[in-house]
PDB file of C-alpha atoms in Angstrom:
ATOM      1  CA  UNK D  26     176.458 157.021 -47.280  1.00 59.00           C
ATOM      2  CA  UNK D  27     176.879 160.806 -47.372  1.00 68.00           C
ATOM      3  CA  UNK D  28     177.361 160.826 -43.581  1.00 73.00           C
ATOM      4  CA  UNK D  29     180.167 158.227 -43.783  1.00 81.00           C
ATOM      5  CA  UNK D  30     181.820 160.103 -46.640  1.00 82.00           C
ATOM      6  CA  UNK D  31     181.695 163.351 -44.647  1.00 87.00           C
ATOM      7  CA  UNK D  32     183.190 161.687 -41.558  1.00 88.00           C
ATOM      8  CA  UNK D  33     185.996 160.200 -43.692  1.00 92.00           C
ATOM      9  CA  UNK D  34     186.780 163.592 -45.241  1.00 93.00           C
ATOM     10  CA  UNK D  35     186.774 165.213 -41.795  1.00 94.00           C
ATOM     11  CA  UNK D  36     189.107 162.521 -40.375  1.00 94.00           C
ATOM     12  CA  UNK D  37     191.593 162.922 -43.255  1.00 96.00           C
ATOM     13  CA  UNK D  38     191.350 166.714 -42.964  1.00 97.00           C
ATOM     14  CA  UNK D  39     192.035 166.740 -39.205  1.00 96.00           C
ATOM     15  CA  UNK D  40     194.973 164.316 -39.627  1.00 97.00           C
ATOM     16  CA  UNK D  41     196.599 166.454 -42.343  1.00 97.00           C
ATOM     17  CA  UNK D  42     196.084 169.666 -40.375  1.00 97.00           C
ATOM     18  CA  UNK D  43     197.572 168.059 -37.254  1.00 97.00           C
ATOM     19  CA  UNK D  44     200.743 167.142 -39.168  1.00 97.00           C
ATOM     20  CA  UNK D  45     200.961 170.655 -40.636  1.00 97.00           C
ATOM     21  CA  UNK D  46     200.373 172.081 -37.145  1.00 97.00           C
ATOM     22  CA  UNK D  47     203.340 170.179 -35.709  1.00 96.00           C
ATOM     23  CA  UNK D  48     205.583 171.218 -38.608  1.00 96.00           C
ATOM     24  CA  UNK D  49     204.610 174.905 -38.474  1.00 94.00           C
ATOM     25  CA  UNK D  50     204.699 175.415 -34.704  1.00 95.00           C
ATOM     26  CA  UNK D  51     207.172 172.946 -33.234  1.00 94.00           C
ATOM     27  CA  UNK D  52     209.646 171.814 -35.928  1.00 93.00           C
ATOM     28  CA  UNK D  53     212.450 174.266 -36.825  1.00 91.00           C
ATOM     29  CA  UNK D  54     212.262 174.722 -40.597  1.00 92.00           C
ATOM     30  CA  UNK D  55     213.438 177.410 -43.059  1.00 92.00           C
ATOM     31  CA  UNK D  56     211.107 180.426 -43.203  1.00 87.00           C
ATOM     32  CA  UNK D  57     210.089 179.794 -46.804  1.00 87.00           C
ATOM     33  CA  UNK D  58     209.122 176.199 -45.981  1.00 91.00           C
ATOM     34  CA  UNK D  59     207.049 177.364 -43.009  1.00 91.00           C
ATOM     35  CA  UNK D  60     205.249 179.958 -45.163  1.00 89.00           C
ATOM     36  CA  UNK D  61     204.444 177.286 -47.758  1.00 90.00           C
ATOM     37  CA  UNK D  62     203.041 175.027 -45.032  1.00 93.00           C
ATOM     38  CA  UNK D  63     200.924 177.907 -43.709  1.00 92.00           C
ATOM     39  CA  UNK D  64     199.371 178.568 -47.098  1.00 91.00           C
ATOM     40  CA  UNK D  65     198.832 174.829 -47.598  1.00 94.00           C
ATOM     41  CA  UNK D  66     196.968 174.663 -44.278  1.00 95.00           C
ATOM     42  CA  UNK D  67     194.544 177.484 -45.076  1.00 94.00           C
ATOM     43  CA  UNK D  68     193.924 176.296 -48.653  1.00 95.00           C
ATOM     44  CA  UNK D  69     193.050 172.844 -47.265  1.00 96.00           C
ATOM     45  CA  UNK D  70     190.524 174.545 -44.937  1.00 95.00           C
ATOM     46  CA  UNK D  71     188.629 176.042 -47.869  1.00 94.00           C
ATOM     47  CA  UNK D  72     188.980 172.895 -49.989  1.00 95.00           C
ATOM     48  CA  UNK D  73     187.567 170.772 -47.157  1.00 95.00           C
ATOM     49  CA  UNK D  74     184.640 173.148 -46.663  1.00 94.00           C
ATOM     50  CA  UNK D  75     183.850 172.835 -50.377  1.00 93.00           C
ATOM     51  CA  UNK D  76     184.223 169.036 -50.271  1.00 92.00           C
ATOM     52  CA  UNK D  77     181.869 168.858 -47.278  1.00 91.00           C
ATOM     53  CA  UNK D  78     179.359 171.102 -49.080  1.00 88.00           C
ATOM     54  CA  UNK D  79     179.421 173.826 -46.453  1.00 90.00           C
ATOM     55  CA  UNK D  80     177.320 176.957 -46.893  1.00 91.00           C
ATOM     56  CA  UNK D  81     178.460 179.345 -49.663  1.00 92.00           C
ATOM     57  CA  UNK D  82     178.765 182.366 -47.343  1.00 93.00           C
ATOM     58  CA  UNK D  83     180.922 180.293 -45.007  1.00 94.00           C
ATOM     59  CA  UNK D  84     183.169 179.168 -47.886  1.00 94.00           C
ATOM     60  CA  UNK D  85     183.532 182.786 -49.047  1.00 95.00           C
ATOM     61  CA  UNK D  86     184.772 183.733 -45.554  1.00 95.00           C
ATOM     62  CA  UNK D  87     187.417 180.998 -45.773  1.00 95.00           C
ATOM     63  CA  UNK D  88     188.489 182.239 -49.223  1.00 95.00           C
ATOM     64  CA  UNK D  89     188.935 185.739 -47.764  1.00 95.00           C
ATOM     65  CA  UNK D  90     191.064 184.138 -45.041  1.00 94.00           C
ATOM     66  CA  UNK D  91     193.352 182.738 -47.750  1.00 93.00           C
ATOM     67  CA  UNK D  92     193.805 186.279 -49.079  1.00 92.00           C
ATOM     68  CA  UNK D  93     194.594 187.587 -45.589  1.00 90.00           C
ATOM     69  CA  UNK D  94     197.102 184.871 -44.774  1.00 87.00           C
ATOM     70  CA  UNK D  95     198.769 185.190 -48.177  1.00 88.00           C
ATOM     71  CA  UNK D  96     199.468 188.839 -47.353  1.00 86.00           C
ATOM     72  CA  UNK D  97     200.598 188.155 -43.776  1.00 81.00           C
ATOM     73  CA  UNK D  98     202.375 184.790 -44.051  1.00 75.00           C
ATOM     74  CA  UNK D  99     203.524 184.220 -47.614  1.00 70.00           C
ATOM     75  CA  UNK D 100     204.427 187.608 -49.034  1.00 68.00           C
ATOM     76  CA  UNK D 101     207.876 188.898 -48.188  1.00 56.00           C
ATOM     77  CA  UNK D 102     207.895 191.573 -46.861  1.00 57.00           C
ATOM     78  CA  UNK D 103     204.576 191.104 -45.087  1.00 66.00           C
ATOM     79  CA  UNK D 104     201.680 193.211 -46.348  1.00 78.00           C
ATOM     80  CA  UNK D 105     199.897 194.151 -43.114  1.00 78.00           C
ATOM     81  CA  UNK D 106     197.541 196.547 -44.907  1.00 81.00           C
ATOM     82  CA  UNK D 107     196.334 193.867 -47.317  1.00 85.00           C
ATOM     83  CA  UNK D 108     196.197 191.223 -44.585  1.00 86.00           C
ATOM     84  CA  UNK D 109     194.095 193.225 -42.151  1.00 86.00           C
ATOM     85  CA  UNK D 110     191.784 194.403 -44.965  1.00 89.00           C
ATOM     86  CA  UNK D 111     191.064 190.799 -45.957  1.00 92.00           C
ATOM     87  CA  UNK D 112     190.547 189.822 -42.306  1.00 92.00           C
ATOM     88  CA  UNK D 113     188.049 192.670 -41.791  1.00 91.00           C
ATOM     89  CA  UNK D 114     186.106 191.398 -44.826  1.00 94.00           C
ATOM     90  CA  UNK D 115     186.329 187.851 -43.406  1.00 95.00           C
ATOM     91  CA  UNK D 116     184.749 188.846 -40.099  1.00 94.00           C
ATOM     92  CA  UNK D 117     182.042 190.877 -41.837  1.00 93.00           C
ATOM     93  CA  UNK D 118     181.204 187.848 -43.996  1.00 95.00           C
ATOM     94  CA  UNK D 119     180.958 185.681 -40.865  1.00 95.00           C
ATOM     95  CA  UNK D 120     178.650 188.349 -39.401  1.00 93.00           C
ATOM     96  CA  UNK D 121     176.393 188.034 -42.472  1.00 93.00           C
ATOM     97  CA  UNK D 122     176.530 184.234 -42.142  1.00 93.00           C
ATOM     98  CA  UNK D 123     175.326 184.413 -38.518  1.00 91.00           C
ATOM     99  CA  UNK D 124     172.619 186.962 -39.396  1.00 89.00           C
ATOM    100  CA  UNK D 125     171.227 184.646 -42.083  1.00 88.00           C
ATOM    101  CA  UNK D 126     170.718 181.798 -39.619  1.00 86.00           C
ATOM    102  CA  UNK D 127     169.768 183.737 -36.478  1.00 85.00           C
ATOM    103  CA  UNK D 128     165.985 183.528 -36.220  1.00 84.00           C
ATOM    104  CA  UNK D 129     165.952 185.860 -33.215  1.00 87.00           C
ATOM    105  CA  UNK D 130     165.852 189.244 -35.003  1.00 83.00           C
ATOM    106  CA  UNK D 131     165.828 191.243 -31.755  1.00 86.00           C
ATOM    107  CA  UNK D 132     169.124 189.617 -30.733  1.00 87.00           C
ATOM    108  CA  UNK D 133     170.499 190.267 -34.200  1.00 85.00           C
ATOM    109  CA  UNK D 134     169.742 194.013 -33.936  1.00 88.00           C
ATOM    110  CA  UNK D 135     171.307 194.180 -30.467  1.00 90.00           C
ATOM    111  CA  UNK D 136     174.484 192.538 -31.771  1.00 88.00           C
ATOM    112  CA  UNK D 137     174.646 194.979 -34.715  1.00 87.00           C
ATOM    113  CA  UNK D 138     174.295 197.920 -32.299  1.00 90.00           C
ATOM    114  CA  UNK D 139     176.971 196.435 -30.035  1.00 89.00           C
ATOM    115  CA  UNK D 140     179.329 196.012 -33.024  1.00 88.00           C
ATOM    116  CA  UNK D 141     178.945 199.681 -33.922  1.00 88.00           C
ATOM    117  CA  UNK D 142     179.347 200.879 -30.307  1.00 90.00           C
ATOM    118  CA  UNK D 143     182.405 198.637 -29.750  1.00 88.00           C
ATOM    119  CA  UNK D 144     184.077 199.901 -32.959  1.00 84.00           C
ATOM    120  CA  UNK D 145     183.590 203.564 -32.023  1.00 86.00           C
ATOM    121  CA  UNK D 146     184.727 203.036 -28.422  1.00 87.00           C
ATOM    122  CA  UNK D 147     187.823 201.058 -29.407  1.00 82.00           C
ATOM    123  CA  UNK D 148     188.763 203.631 -32.066  1.00 80.00           C
ATOM    124  CA  UNK D 149     188.594 206.464 -29.530  1.00 84.00           C
ATOM    125  CA  UNK D 150     190.648 204.538 -26.952  1.00 81.00           C
ATOM    126  CA  UNK D 151     193.262 203.546 -29.569  1.00 76.00           C
ATOM    127  CA  UNK D 152     193.601 207.144 -30.768  1.00 77.00           C
ATOM    128  CA  UNK D 153     194.057 208.485 -27.233  1.00 80.00           C
ATOM    129  CA  UNK D 154     196.591 205.797 -26.253  1.00 73.00           C
ATOM    130  CA  UNK D 155     198.599 205.563 -29.493  1.00 70.00           C
ATOM    131  CA  UNK D 156     198.456 209.037 -31.100  1.00 72.00           C
ATOM    132  CA  UNK D 157     201.769 210.165 -29.577  1.00 73.00           C
ATOM    133  CA  UNK D 158     203.719 206.978 -30.346  1.00 69.00           C
ATOM    134  CA  UNK D 159     206.638 207.374 -32.828  1.00 69.00           C
ATOM    135  CA  UNK D 160     205.237 205.229 -35.674  1.00 66.00           C
ATOM    136  CA  UNK D 161     201.545 206.093 -35.353  1.00 65.00           C
ATOM    137  CA  UNK D 162     201.298 207.886 -38.719  1.00 67.00           C
ATOM    138  CA  UNK D 163     202.882 205.047 -40.683  1.00 66.00           C
ATOM    139  CA  UNK D 164     200.646 202.465 -38.963  1.00 68.00           C
ATOM    140  CA  UNK D 165     197.437 204.539 -38.988  1.00 71.00           C
ATOM    141  CA  UNK D 166     195.768 202.478 -41.757  1.00 70.00           C
ATOM    142  CA  UNK D 167     196.464 199.175 -39.992  1.00 71.00           C
ATOM    143  CA  UNK D 168     195.339 200.559 -36.622  1.00 74.00           C
ATOM    144  CA  UNK D 169     192.123 201.908 -38.154  1.00 77.00           C
ATOM    145  CA  UNK D 170     191.230 198.556 -39.708  1.00 80.00           C
ATOM    146  CA  UNK D 171     192.138 196.677 -36.528  1.00 82.00           C
ATOM    147  CA  UNK D 172     189.503 198.816 -34.796  1.00 82.00           C
ATOM    148  CA  UNK D 173     186.981 197.452 -37.318  1.00 85.00           C
ATOM    149  CA  UNK D 174     188.303 193.912 -37.095  1.00 90.00           C
ATOM    150  CA  UNK D 175     188.493 193.234 -33.360  1.00 90.00           C
ATOM    151  CA  UNK D 176     184.881 194.215 -32.463  1.00 90.00           C
ATOM    152  CA  UNK D 177     183.517 192.069 -35.278  1.00 92.00           C
ATOM    153  CA  UNK D 178     185.654 189.084 -34.265  1.00 94.00           C
ATOM    154  CA  UNK D 179     184.534 189.414 -30.622  1.00 93.00           C
ATOM    155  CA  UNK D 180     180.877 189.767 -31.665  1.00 93.00           C
ATOM    156  CA  UNK D 181     181.151 186.729 -33.942  1.00 94.00           C
ATOM    157  CA  UNK D 182     182.634 184.782 -31.037  1.00 94.00           C
ATOM    158  CA  UNK D 183     179.732 185.783 -28.769  1.00 93.00           C
ATOM    159  CA  UNK D 184     177.157 185.091 -31.499  1.00 93.00           C
ATOM    160  CA  UNK D 185     178.518 181.589 -32.089  1.00 93.00           C
ATOM    161  CA  UNK D 186     177.965 180.725 -28.416  1.00 94.00           C
ATOM    162  CA  UNK D 187     174.526 182.404 -28.394  1.00 91.00           C
ATOM    163  CA  UNK D 188     173.530 180.240 -31.360  1.00 90.00           C
ATOM    164  CA  UNK D 189     174.733 177.211 -29.356  1.00 90.00           C
ATOM    165  CA  UNK D 190     177.562 176.420 -31.775  1.00 91.00           C
ATOM    166  CA  UNK D 191     180.191 175.703 -29.127  1.00 92.00           C
ATOM    167  CA  UNK D 192     182.819 174.367 -31.547  1.00 93.00           C
ATOM    168  CA  UNK D 193     182.657 177.519 -33.648  1.00 94.00           C
ATOM    169  CA  UNK D 194     182.693 179.660 -30.501  1.00 95.00           C
ATOM    170  CA  UNK D 195     185.859 177.923 -29.275  1.00 96.00           C
ATOM    171  CA  UNK D 196     187.309 178.316 -32.772  1.00 96.00           C
ATOM    172  CA  UNK D 197     186.723 182.074 -32.701  1.00 97.00           C
ATOM    173  CA  UNK D 198     188.177 182.237 -29.163  1.00 97.00           C
ATOM    174  CA  UNK D 199     191.392 180.624 -30.415  1.00 97.00           C
ATOM    175  CA  UNK D 200     191.253 182.991 -33.412  1.00 95.00           C
ATOM    176  CA  UNK D 201     191.179 185.920 -30.957  1.00 94.00           C
ATOM    177  CA  UNK D 202     194.174 184.522 -29.032  1.00 95.00           C
ATOM    178  CA  UNK D 203     196.071 184.180 -32.302  1.00 93.00           C
ATOM    179  CA  UNK D 204     195.355 187.808 -33.207  1.00 89.00           C
ATOM    180  CA  UNK D 205     196.271 188.943 -29.691  1.00 90.00           C
ATOM    181  CA  UNK D 206     199.796 187.632 -30.190  1.00 91.00           C
ATOM    182  CA  UNK D 207     200.011 189.185 -33.663  1.00 85.00           C
ATOM    183  CA  UNK D 208     198.883 192.489 -32.176  1.00 82.00           C
ATOM    184  CA  UNK D 209     201.416 192.311 -29.337  1.00 86.00           C
ATOM    185  CA  UNK D 210     204.166 191.605 -31.854  1.00 85.00           C
ATOM    186  CA  UNK D 211     203.200 194.575 -34.044  1.00 76.00           C
ATOM    187  CA  UNK D 212     202.851 196.926 -31.052  1.00 78.00           C
ATOM    188  CA  UNK D 213     206.172 196.054 -29.437  1.00 84.00           C
ATOM    189  CA  UNK D 214     208.235 195.834 -32.644  1.00 81.00           C
ATOM    190  CA  UNK D 215     206.711 198.647 -34.749  1.00 74.00           C
ATOM    191  CA  UNK D 216     204.483 201.027 -32.773  1.00 72.00           C
ATOM    192  CA  UNK D 217     206.136 201.068 -29.332  1.00 76.00           C
ATOM    193  CA  UNK D 218     209.362 199.130 -30.010  1.00 80.00           C
ATOM    194  CA  UNK D 219     211.099 197.283 -27.184  1.00 82.00           C
ATOM    195  CA  UNK D 220     214.828 196.539 -27.069  1.00 83.00           C
ATOM    196  CA  UNK D 221     215.693 193.380 -29.021  1.00 81.00           C
ATOM    197  CA  UNK D 222     216.896 191.677 -25.832  1.00 86.00           C
ATOM    198  CA  UNK D 223     213.773 192.544 -23.819  1.00 88.00           C
ATOM    199  CA  UNK D 224     212.396 189.473 -21.982  1.00 90.00           C
ATOM    200  CA  UNK D 225     208.880 190.012 -23.339  1.00 89.00           C
ATOM    201  CA  UNK D 226     210.120 190.066 -26.941  1.00 87.00           C
ATOM    202  CA  UNK D 227     212.059 186.876 -26.249  1.00 89.00           C
ATOM    203  CA  UNK D 228     208.817 185.344 -24.980  1.00 90.00           C
ATOM    204  CA  UNK D 229     206.953 186.445 -28.127  1.00 89.00           C
ATOM    205  CA  UNK D 230     209.643 184.831 -30.276  1.00 87.00           C
ATOM    206  CA  UNK D 231     209.836 181.643 -28.216  1.00 88.00           C
ATOM    207  CA  UNK D 232     207.556 179.732 -30.624  1.00 89.00           C
ATOM    208  CA  UNK D 233     205.110 180.634 -33.379  1.00 90.00           C
ATOM    209  CA  UNK D 234     202.397 181.724 -30.913  1.00 93.00           C
ATOM    210  CA  UNK D 235     199.852 182.955 -33.493  1.00 92.00           C
ATOM    211  CA  UNK D 236     199.826 179.663 -35.364  1.00 94.00           C
ATOM    212  CA  UNK D 237     199.743 177.692 -32.117  1.00 95.00           C
ATOM    213  CA  UNK D 238     196.151 178.964 -31.847  1.00 97.00           C
ATOM    214  CA  UNK D 239     195.352 179.626 -35.503  1.00 96.00           C
ATOM    215  CA  UNK D 240     195.472 176.102 -36.969  1.00 96.00           C
ATOM    216  CA  UNK D 241     193.126 174.564 -34.345  1.00 97.00           C
ATOM    217  CA  UNK D 242     190.852 177.616 -34.592  1.00 97.00           C
ATOM    218  CA  UNK D 243     190.350 177.130 -38.326  1.00 96.00           C
ATOM    219  CA  UNK D 244     189.853 173.364 -37.979  1.00 96.00           C
ATOM    220  CA  UNK D 245     187.157 173.860 -35.326  1.00 96.00           C
ATOM    221  CA  UNK D 246     185.434 176.552 -37.398  1.00 95.00           C
ATOM    222  CA  UNK D 247     185.422 174.362 -40.538  1.00 95.00           C
ATOM    223  CA  UNK D 248     184.026 171.234 -38.877  1.00 93.00           C
ATOM    224  CA  UNK D 249     181.457 173.222 -36.855  1.00 91.00           C
ATOM    225  CA  UNK D 250     179.502 174.558 -39.854  1.00 85.00           C
ATOM    226  CA  UNK D 251     176.269 172.535 -40.015  1.00 78.00           C
ATOM    227  CA  UNK D 252     173.942 174.435 -42.361  1.00 69.00           C
ATOM    228  CA  UNK D 253     175.296 173.047 -45.619  1.00 68.00           C
ATOM    229  CA  UNK D 254     175.202 174.397 -49.142  1.00 65.00           C
ATOM    230  CA  UNK D 255     172.272 176.711 -49.788  1.00 53.00           C
ATOM    231  CA  UNK D 256     172.437 175.882 -53.509  1.00 49.00           C
ATOM    232  CA  UNK D 257     172.363 172.125 -52.936  1.00 44.00           C
ATOM    233  CA  UNK D 258     169.552 172.374 -50.359  1.00 44.00           C
ATOM    234  CA  UNK D 259     167.465 174.496 -52.726  1.00 43.00           C
ATOM    235  CA  UNK D 260     168.082 172.008 -55.511  1.00 41.00           C
ATOM    236  CA  UNK D 261     166.930 169.102 -53.301  1.00 41.00           C
ATOM    237  CA  UNK D 262     163.754 170.940 -52.247  1.00 41.00           C
ATOM    238  CA  UNK D 263     162.816 171.474 -55.890  1.00 43.00           C
ATOM    239  CA  UNK D 264     163.286 167.778 -56.591  1.00 41.00           C
TER     240      UNK D 264
END
């Protein structure tokens, strides 16, 4: 009975997200309407995870995602500092989630070391490449947190595949593509601005590229979580 209920919830969830996906990415709507649809989409992600009794750490990561997307998609003007801070927390929470369920402790330590090495390396490269750009000082906070965010996202992507959770791995891959387009937009409009009629900027504004990847990434991540609520499992074991 629980299995059938879960499948029904998942089917309704995927159908709603597909409709929201079409409206956000492909249907020309006023900006405020699009922002409302974006927030609706991410709130439904967390609500579905709760309804499906996903693990508490996993649900907390989705709640942090709501905070990030509220800053980046709903607030006007956008709060990049708040958004990237929430996203860094989100990826760190996912890292904790993976660590809890990875029984191979040696692999876990290697991944932690790789996270640290990747963060330091990326920070050095970013400083060397971007330090002389016109808006570096004003964007320093965002750039610093991006250097924390990207390595953790990449490591979470790799960990998902190592733990044989292909759906979650694909979800994080789409997540990375989404953030790549956000990063390109920030770089070529704020840090190293291109002329407004530049062909590459026209390409970036062709459709809502980030959300083209973001909605399916979140759907795949939500439906891929298989460990279930720690609280409910503990309660059952006591019974």
